[in-house]
Short mmCIF file of C-alpha atoms and ligand atoms in Angstrom, two decimals:
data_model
loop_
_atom_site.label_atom_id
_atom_site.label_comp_id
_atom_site.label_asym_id
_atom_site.label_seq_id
_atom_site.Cartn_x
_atom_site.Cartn_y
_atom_site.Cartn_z
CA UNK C 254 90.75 87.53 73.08
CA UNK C 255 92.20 86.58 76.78
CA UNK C 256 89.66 86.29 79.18
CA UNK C 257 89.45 86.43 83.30
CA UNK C 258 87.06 85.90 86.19
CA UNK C 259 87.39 88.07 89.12
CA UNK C 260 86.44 86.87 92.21
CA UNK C 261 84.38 89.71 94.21
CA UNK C 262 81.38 88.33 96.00
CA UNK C 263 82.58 87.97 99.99
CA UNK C 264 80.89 90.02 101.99
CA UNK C 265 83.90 92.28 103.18
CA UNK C 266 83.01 91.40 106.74
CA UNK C 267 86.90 92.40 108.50
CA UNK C 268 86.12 96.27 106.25
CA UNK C 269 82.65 96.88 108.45
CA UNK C 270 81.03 99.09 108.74
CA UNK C 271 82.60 100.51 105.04
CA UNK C 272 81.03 97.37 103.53
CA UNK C 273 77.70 97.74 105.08
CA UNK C 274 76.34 99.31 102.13
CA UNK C 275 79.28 98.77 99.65
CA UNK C 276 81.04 95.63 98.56
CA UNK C 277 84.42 95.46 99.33
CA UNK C 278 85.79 95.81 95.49
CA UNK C 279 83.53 99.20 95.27
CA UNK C 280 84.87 100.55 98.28
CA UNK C 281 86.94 103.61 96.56
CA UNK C 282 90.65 103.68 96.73
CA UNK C 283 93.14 106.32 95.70
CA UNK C 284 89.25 107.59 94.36
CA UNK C 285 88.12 104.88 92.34
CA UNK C 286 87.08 101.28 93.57
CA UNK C 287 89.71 98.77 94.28
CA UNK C 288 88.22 96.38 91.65
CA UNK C 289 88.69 99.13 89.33
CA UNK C 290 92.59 99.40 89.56
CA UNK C 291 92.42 95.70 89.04
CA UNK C 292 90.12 95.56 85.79
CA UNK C 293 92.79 98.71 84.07
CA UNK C 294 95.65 96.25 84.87
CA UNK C 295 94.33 93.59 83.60
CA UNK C 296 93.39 95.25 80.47
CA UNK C 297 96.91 96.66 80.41
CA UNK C 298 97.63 92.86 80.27
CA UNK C 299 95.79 92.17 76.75
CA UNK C 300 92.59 90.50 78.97
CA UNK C 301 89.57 91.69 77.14
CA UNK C 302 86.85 89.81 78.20
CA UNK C 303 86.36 89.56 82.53
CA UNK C 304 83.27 87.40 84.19
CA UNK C 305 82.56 88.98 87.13
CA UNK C 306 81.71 86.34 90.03
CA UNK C 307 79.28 88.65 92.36
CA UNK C 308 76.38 87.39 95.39
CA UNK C 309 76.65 90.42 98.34
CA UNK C 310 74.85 93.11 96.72
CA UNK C 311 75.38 92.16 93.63
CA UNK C 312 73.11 94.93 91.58
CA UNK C 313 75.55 97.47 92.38
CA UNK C 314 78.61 95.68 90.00
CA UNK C 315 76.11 96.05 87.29
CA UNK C 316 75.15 100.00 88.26
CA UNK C 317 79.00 100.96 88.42
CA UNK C 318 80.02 98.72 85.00
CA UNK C 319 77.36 97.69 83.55
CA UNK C 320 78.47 96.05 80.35
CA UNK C 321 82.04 97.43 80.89
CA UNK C 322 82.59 99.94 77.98
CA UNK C 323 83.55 102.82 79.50
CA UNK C 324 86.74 100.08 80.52
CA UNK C 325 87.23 99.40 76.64
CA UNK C 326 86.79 95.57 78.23
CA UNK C 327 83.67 93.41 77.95
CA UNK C 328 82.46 92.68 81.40
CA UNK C 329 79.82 89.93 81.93
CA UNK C 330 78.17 89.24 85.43
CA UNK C 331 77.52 85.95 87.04
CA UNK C 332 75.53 86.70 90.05
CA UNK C 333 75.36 83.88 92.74
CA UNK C 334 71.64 84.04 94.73
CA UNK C 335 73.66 82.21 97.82
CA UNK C 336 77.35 82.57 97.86
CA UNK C 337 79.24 79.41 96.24
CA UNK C 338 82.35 79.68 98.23
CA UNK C 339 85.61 80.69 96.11
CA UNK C 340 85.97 77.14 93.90
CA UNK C 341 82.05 77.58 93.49
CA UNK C 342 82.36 80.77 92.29
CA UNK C 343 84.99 80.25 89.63
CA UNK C 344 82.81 77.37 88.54
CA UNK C 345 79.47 79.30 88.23
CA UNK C 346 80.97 82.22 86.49
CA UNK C 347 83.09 80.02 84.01
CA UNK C 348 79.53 78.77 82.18
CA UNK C 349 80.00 82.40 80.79
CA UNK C 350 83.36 81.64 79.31
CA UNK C 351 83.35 81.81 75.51
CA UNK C 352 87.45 80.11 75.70
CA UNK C 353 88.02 76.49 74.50
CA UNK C 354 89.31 74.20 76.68
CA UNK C 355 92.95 74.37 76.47
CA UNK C 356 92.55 78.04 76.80
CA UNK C 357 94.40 80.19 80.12
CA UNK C 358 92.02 81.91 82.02
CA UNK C 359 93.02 84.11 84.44
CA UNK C 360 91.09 84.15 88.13
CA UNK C 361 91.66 87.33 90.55
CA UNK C 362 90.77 87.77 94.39
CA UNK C 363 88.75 91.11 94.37
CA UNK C 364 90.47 92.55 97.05
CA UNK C 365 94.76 92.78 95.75
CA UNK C 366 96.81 95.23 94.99
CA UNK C 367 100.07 94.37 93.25
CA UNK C 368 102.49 95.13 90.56
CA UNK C 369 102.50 91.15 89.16
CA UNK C 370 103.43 91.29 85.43
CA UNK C 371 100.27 89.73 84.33
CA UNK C 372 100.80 89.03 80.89
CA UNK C 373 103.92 87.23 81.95
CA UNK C 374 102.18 85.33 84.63
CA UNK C 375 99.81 84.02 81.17
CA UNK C 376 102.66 83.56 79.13
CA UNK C 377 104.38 81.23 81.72
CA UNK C 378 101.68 79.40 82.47
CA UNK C 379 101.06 78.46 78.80
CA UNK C 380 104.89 77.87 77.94
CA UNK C 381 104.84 74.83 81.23
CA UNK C 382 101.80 73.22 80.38
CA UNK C 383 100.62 73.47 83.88
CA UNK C 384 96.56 72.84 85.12
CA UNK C 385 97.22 75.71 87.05
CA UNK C 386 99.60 78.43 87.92
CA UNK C 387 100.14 80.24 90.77
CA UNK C 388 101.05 84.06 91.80
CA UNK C 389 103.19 83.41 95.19
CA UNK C 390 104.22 85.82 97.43
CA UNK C 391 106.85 85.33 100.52
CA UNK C 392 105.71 87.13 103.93
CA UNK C 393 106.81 87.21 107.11
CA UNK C 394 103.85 86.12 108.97
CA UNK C 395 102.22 83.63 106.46
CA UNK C 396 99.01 82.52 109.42
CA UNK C 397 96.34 84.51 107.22
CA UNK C 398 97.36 83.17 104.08
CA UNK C 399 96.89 80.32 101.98
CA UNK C 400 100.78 78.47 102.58
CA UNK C 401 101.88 77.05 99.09
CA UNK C 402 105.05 75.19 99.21
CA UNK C 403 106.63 74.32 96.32
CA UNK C 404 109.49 72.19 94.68
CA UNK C 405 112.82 73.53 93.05
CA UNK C 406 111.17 73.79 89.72
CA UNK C 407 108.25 75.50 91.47
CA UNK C 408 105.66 72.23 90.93
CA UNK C 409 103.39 72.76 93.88
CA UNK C 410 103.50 70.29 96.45
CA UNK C 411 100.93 71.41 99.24
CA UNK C 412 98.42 73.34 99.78
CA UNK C 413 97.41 74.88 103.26
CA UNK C 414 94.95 77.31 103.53
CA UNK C 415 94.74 79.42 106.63
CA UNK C 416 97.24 77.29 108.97
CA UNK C 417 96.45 76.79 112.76
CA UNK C 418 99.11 75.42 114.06
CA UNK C 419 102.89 76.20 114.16
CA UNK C 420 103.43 72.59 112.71
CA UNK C 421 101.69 73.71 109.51
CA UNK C 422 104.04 76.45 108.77
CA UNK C 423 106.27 74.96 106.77
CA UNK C 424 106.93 77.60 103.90
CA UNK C 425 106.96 81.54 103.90
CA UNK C 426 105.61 81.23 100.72
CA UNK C 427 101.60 82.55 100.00
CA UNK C 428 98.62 82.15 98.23
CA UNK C 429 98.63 86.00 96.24
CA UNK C 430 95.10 85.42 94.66
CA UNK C 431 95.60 85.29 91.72
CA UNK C 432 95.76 81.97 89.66
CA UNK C 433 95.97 81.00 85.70
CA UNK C 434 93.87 78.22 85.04
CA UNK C 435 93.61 75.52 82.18
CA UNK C 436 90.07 75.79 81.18
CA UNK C 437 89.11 72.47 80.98
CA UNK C 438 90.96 72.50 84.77
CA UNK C 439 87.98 74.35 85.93
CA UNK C 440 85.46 72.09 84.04
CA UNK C 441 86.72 69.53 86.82
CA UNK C 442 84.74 71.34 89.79
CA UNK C 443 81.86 70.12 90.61
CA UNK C 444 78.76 72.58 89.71
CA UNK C 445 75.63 74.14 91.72
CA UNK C 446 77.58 73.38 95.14
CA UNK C 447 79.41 75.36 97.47
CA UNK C 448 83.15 74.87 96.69
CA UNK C 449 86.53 76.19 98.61
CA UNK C 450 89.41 76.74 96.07
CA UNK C 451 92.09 77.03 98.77
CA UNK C 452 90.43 74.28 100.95
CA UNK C 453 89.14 71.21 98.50
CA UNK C 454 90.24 72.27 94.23
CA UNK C 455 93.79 72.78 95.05
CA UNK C 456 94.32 69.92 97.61
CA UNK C 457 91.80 67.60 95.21
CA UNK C 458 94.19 68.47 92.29
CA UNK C 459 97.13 67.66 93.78
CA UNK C 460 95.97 64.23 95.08
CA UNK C 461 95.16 63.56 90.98
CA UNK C 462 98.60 64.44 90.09
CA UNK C 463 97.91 67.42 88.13
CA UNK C 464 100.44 69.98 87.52
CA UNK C 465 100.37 73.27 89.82
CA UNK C 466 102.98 75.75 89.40
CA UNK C 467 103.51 78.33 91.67
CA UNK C 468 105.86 81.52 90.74
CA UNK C 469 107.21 83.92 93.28
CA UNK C 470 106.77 87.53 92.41
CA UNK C 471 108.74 89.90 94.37
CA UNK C 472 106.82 93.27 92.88
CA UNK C 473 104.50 95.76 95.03
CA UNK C 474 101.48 93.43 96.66
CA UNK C 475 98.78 93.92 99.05
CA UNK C 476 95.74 92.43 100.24
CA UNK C 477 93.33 95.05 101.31
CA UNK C 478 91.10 93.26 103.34
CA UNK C 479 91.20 94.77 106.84
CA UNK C 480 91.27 98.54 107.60
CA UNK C 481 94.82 99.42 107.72
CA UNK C 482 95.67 97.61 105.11
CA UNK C 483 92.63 99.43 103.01
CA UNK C 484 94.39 103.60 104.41
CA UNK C 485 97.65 101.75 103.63
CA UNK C 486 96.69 100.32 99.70
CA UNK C 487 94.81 103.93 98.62
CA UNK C 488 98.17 106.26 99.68
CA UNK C 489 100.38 104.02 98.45
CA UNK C 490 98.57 104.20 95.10
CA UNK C 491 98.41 108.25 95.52
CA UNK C 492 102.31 107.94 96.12
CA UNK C 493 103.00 106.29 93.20
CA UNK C 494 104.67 103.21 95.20
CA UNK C 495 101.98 100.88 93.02
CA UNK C 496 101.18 101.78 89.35
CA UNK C 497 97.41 101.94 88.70
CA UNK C 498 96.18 102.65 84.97
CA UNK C 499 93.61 103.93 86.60
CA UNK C 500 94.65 106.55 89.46
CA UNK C 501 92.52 109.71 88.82
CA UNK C 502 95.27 112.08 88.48
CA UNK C 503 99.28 112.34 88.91
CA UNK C 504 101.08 110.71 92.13
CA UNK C 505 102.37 112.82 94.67
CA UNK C 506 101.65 113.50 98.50
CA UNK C 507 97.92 113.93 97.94
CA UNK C 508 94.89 113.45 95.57
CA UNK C 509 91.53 115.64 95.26
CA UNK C 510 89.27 114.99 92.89
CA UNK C 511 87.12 117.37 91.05
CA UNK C 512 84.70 118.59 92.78
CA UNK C 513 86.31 118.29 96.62
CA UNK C 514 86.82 121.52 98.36
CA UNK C 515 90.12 121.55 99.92
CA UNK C 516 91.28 125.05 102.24
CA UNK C 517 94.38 125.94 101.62
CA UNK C 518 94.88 126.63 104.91
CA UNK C 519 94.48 122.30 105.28
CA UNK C 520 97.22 120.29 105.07
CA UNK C 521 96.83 116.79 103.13
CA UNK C 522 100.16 114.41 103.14
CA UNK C 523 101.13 110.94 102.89
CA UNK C 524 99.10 109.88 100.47
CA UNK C 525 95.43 110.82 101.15
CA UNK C 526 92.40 111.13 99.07
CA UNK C 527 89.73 113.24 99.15
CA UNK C 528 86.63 112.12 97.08
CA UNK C 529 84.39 114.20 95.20
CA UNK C 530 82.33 116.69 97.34
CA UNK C 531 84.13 116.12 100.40
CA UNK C 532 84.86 119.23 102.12
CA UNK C 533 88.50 119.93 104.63
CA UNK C 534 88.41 123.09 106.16
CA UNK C 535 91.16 125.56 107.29
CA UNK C 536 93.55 124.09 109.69
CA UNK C 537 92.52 120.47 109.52
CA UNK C 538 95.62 118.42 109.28
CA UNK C 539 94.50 114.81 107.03
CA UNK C 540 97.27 112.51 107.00
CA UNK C 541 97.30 109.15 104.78
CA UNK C 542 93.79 108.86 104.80
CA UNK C 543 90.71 107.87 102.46
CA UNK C 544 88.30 110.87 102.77
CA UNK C 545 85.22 109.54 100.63
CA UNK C 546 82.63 111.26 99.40
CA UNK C 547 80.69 113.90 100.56
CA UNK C 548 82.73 113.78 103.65
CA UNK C 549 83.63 117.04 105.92
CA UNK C 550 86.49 117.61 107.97
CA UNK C 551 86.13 120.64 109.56
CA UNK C 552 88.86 123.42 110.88
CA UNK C 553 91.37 121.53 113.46
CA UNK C 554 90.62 118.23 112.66
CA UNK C 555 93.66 115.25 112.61
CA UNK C 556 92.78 112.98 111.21
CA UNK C 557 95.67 109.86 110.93
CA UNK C 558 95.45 106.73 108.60
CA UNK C 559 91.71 106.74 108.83
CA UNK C 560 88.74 106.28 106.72
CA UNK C 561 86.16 108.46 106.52
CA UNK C 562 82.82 107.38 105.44
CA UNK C 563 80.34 109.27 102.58
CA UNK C 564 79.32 112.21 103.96
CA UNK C 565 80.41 111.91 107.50
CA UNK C 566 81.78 114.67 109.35
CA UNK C 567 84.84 114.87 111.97
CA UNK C 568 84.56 117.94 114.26
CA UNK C 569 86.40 120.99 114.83
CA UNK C 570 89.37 119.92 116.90
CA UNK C 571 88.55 116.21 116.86
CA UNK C 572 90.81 114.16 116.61
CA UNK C 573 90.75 110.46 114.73
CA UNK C 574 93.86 108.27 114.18
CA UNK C 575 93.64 104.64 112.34
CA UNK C 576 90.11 104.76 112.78
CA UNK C 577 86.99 104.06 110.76
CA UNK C 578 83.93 106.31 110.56
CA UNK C 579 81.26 104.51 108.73
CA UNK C 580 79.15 106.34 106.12
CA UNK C 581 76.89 109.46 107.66
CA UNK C 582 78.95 109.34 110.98
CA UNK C 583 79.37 112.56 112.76
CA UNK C 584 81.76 112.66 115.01
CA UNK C 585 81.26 115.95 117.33
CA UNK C 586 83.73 118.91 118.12
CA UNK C 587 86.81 118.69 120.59
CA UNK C 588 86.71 114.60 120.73
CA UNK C 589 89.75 112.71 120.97
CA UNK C 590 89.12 109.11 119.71
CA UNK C 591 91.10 106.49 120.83
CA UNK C 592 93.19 104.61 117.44
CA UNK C 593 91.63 101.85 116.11
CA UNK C 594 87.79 102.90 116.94
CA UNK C 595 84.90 101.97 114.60
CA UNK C 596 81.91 104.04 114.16
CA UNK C 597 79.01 102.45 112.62
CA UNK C 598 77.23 104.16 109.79
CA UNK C 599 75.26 107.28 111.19
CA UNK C 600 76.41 107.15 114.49
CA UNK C 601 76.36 110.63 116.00
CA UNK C 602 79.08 111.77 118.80
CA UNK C 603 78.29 114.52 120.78
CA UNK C 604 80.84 117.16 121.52
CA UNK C 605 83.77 116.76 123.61
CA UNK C 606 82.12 112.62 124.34
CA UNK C 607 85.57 111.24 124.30
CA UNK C 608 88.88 112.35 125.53
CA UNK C 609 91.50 109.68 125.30
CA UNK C 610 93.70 110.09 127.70
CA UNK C 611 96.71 108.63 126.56
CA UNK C 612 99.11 110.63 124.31
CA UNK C 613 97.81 109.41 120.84
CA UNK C 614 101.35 109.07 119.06
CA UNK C 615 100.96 110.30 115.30
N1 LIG Z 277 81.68 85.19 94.06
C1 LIG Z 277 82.16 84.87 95.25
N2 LIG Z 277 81.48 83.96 96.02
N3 LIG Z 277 83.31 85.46 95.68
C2 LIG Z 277 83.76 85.12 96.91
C3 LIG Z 277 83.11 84.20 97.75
C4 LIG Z 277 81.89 83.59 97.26
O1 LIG Z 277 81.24 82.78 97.92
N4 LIG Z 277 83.82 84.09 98.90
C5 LIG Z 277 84.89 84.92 98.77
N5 LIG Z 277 84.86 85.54 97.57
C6 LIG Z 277 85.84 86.49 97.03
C7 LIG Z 277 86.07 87.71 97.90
O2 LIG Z 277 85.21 88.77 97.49
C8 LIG Z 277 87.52 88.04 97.62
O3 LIG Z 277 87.69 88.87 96.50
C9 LIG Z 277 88.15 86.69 97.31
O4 LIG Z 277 87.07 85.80 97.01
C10 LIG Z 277 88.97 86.12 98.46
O5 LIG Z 277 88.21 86.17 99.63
P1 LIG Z 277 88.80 86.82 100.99
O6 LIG Z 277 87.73 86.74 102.01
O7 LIG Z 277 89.43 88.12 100.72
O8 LIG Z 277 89.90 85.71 101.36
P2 LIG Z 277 91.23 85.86 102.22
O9 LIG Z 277 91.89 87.16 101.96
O10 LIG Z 277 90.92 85.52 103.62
O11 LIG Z 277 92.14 84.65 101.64
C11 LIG Z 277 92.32 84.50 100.24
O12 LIG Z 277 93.28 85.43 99.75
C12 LIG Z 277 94.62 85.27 100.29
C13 LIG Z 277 95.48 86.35 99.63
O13 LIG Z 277 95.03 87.61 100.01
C14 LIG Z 277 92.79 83.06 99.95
O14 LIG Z 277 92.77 82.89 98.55
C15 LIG Z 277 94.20 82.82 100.51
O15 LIG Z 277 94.66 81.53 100.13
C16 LIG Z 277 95.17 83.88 99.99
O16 LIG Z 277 96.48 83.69 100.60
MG1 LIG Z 278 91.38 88.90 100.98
#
């Protein structure tokens, strides 16, 4: 028995509109949700047991896994009625541990992708004795990130979530989201309140002297909280540059699940998906994108690392590059959207409404 918490009850707000109707972990990558990909690698890792820690639309964790069987895992659900921050979180959904107290439990951000070896993560933690281990990652811009400096033996000296001013950046070394905990270490936050894991456990625990290790991983990782990020995680998961138990199929340039209706006359590269139902007609060119559900691209279409929300519809001869369509968009014939645009859900474009003029370099 190994148990885990996993962390999936922020509101997704840098994904809108995507998460306007779907939490972030549901949102579907490389065809299945993100969350998903986690819960087969964790189960990979020997974790049987997994709390979920929900609060934004919370209902639908229990429609898509109910009482997780169809994962082989046990999945429990610890639904917060106002969100208790991440520390608050961990807290609240730990009452549903069954673990002792010296037992590791394993705590995942809803929103990675990565190739940690998390059995070995477990093991390490266990073999040190530490409160609390640490997956680190080094980046080159480390400003969005929780900075974790740490010693030569990798004891954790800092903790510096979010940084604002050059001062603070004093390590390249991150926060990856995912964290082994001591049991009892968790038994130490303080319950029913709104608690910050980055911001008040870690900083608290150092101050008391406990022991936080932090262990660099240099494998595949990827936080998929922002839009290109989100295009970026799903094809590199159809490509095969991140192992998923859970991909829907075999890696390769492109992935169409059953039921999607794909002209052969379309070209699909760089890792897209298209989602059951959708529909790309002759012609359409649909380059490392996330076509969801339901979705039609229709004859002439580009469409460049872009999502395309359930059953929205790009145009003949649109075009749509890095962009986001939200869920029942349509976005009319012979427009030419300039990158980076956001449609909100059910938005409707008229024909020819938009002409970028610049050159849109794909
Ligand atoms: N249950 C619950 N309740 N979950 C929450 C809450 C809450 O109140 N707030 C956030 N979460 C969940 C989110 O759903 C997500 O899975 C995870 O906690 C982290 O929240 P994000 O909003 O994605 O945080 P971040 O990406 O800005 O920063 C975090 O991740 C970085 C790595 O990607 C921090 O942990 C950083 O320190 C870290 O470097
Ligand atoms: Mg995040």
């Amino acid at each position: 028995m190994s148990e885990a918490i996993l962390l999936v009850g922020g509101k997704g707000t840098r994904l809108r509109p995507l998460t306007t109707h779907t939490p972030k972990p549901l949102l579907r990558v490389a065809g299945v949700p993100l969350m998903t990909h986690q819960l087969a690698r964790a189960a990979a890792a020997g974790v049987t047991r997994v709390v979920l820690a929900t609060s934004y639309l919370a209902d639908l964790f229990r429609e898509e896994y109910g009482d997780g069987s169809a994962l082989g895992l046990e999945v429990v659900h610890a639904a917060e009625e106002e969100p208790l921050g991440t520390g608050g979180a961990i807290r609240n959904a730990a009452e549903h541990l069954t673990c002792g107290p010296d037992e590791p439990v394993l705590v995942f951000n809803g929103d990675i992708l990565s190739g940690l070896d998390i059995a070995g993560l477990r093991a390490g933690h266990q073999a040190s004795g530490a409160d609390v281990t640490l997956h680190l990652i080094r980046v080159p811009d480390p400003r969005a990130f929780g900075l974790v400096p740490t010693d030569a033996d990798g004891r954790v000296l800092a903790f510096l979530e979010k940084p604002q001013t050059p001062e603070e950046i004093v390590t390249d070394q991150v926060n990856a989201g995912c964290y082994v905990f001591t049991r009892r270490t968790i038994d130490t936050i303080m319950p029913g309140r709104v608690v910050s894991v980055e911001r008040e456990t870690f900083p608290d625990l150092l101050g008391a002297g406990a022991l936080l290790r932090g262990v660099i991983d240099t494998s595949y990782w990827l936080d998929l909280g922002t839009p290109a990020a989100f295009v970026k995680g799903s094809a590199d998961l159809v490509r095969g540059l991140v192992d998923s138990p859970a991909l829907p199929g075999e890696p390769g340039r492109a992935l169409v699940l059953p039921g999607a209706v794909v002209d052969p006359q379309a070209v699909l590269s760089a890792g897209t998906v298209v989602c059951e139902d959708a529909v790309v007609e002759a012609g359409a060119v649909v380059e490392g994108s996330v076509v969801l559900s339901g979705a039609r691209i229709a004859t002439g279409a580009l469409v460049h690392r872009s999502v395309v929300g359930r059953e929205a519809c790009i145009g003949r001869g649109s075009t749509v590059v890095e962009a986001v369509v939200g869920d029942r968009a349509e976005v009319g014939p012979d427009n030419q959207l300039p990158p980076s645009l956001r449609l909100d859900c059910g938005v409707r474009l008229p024909a020819q409404a938009v002409r970028t003029s610049a050159p849109v370099a794909v």
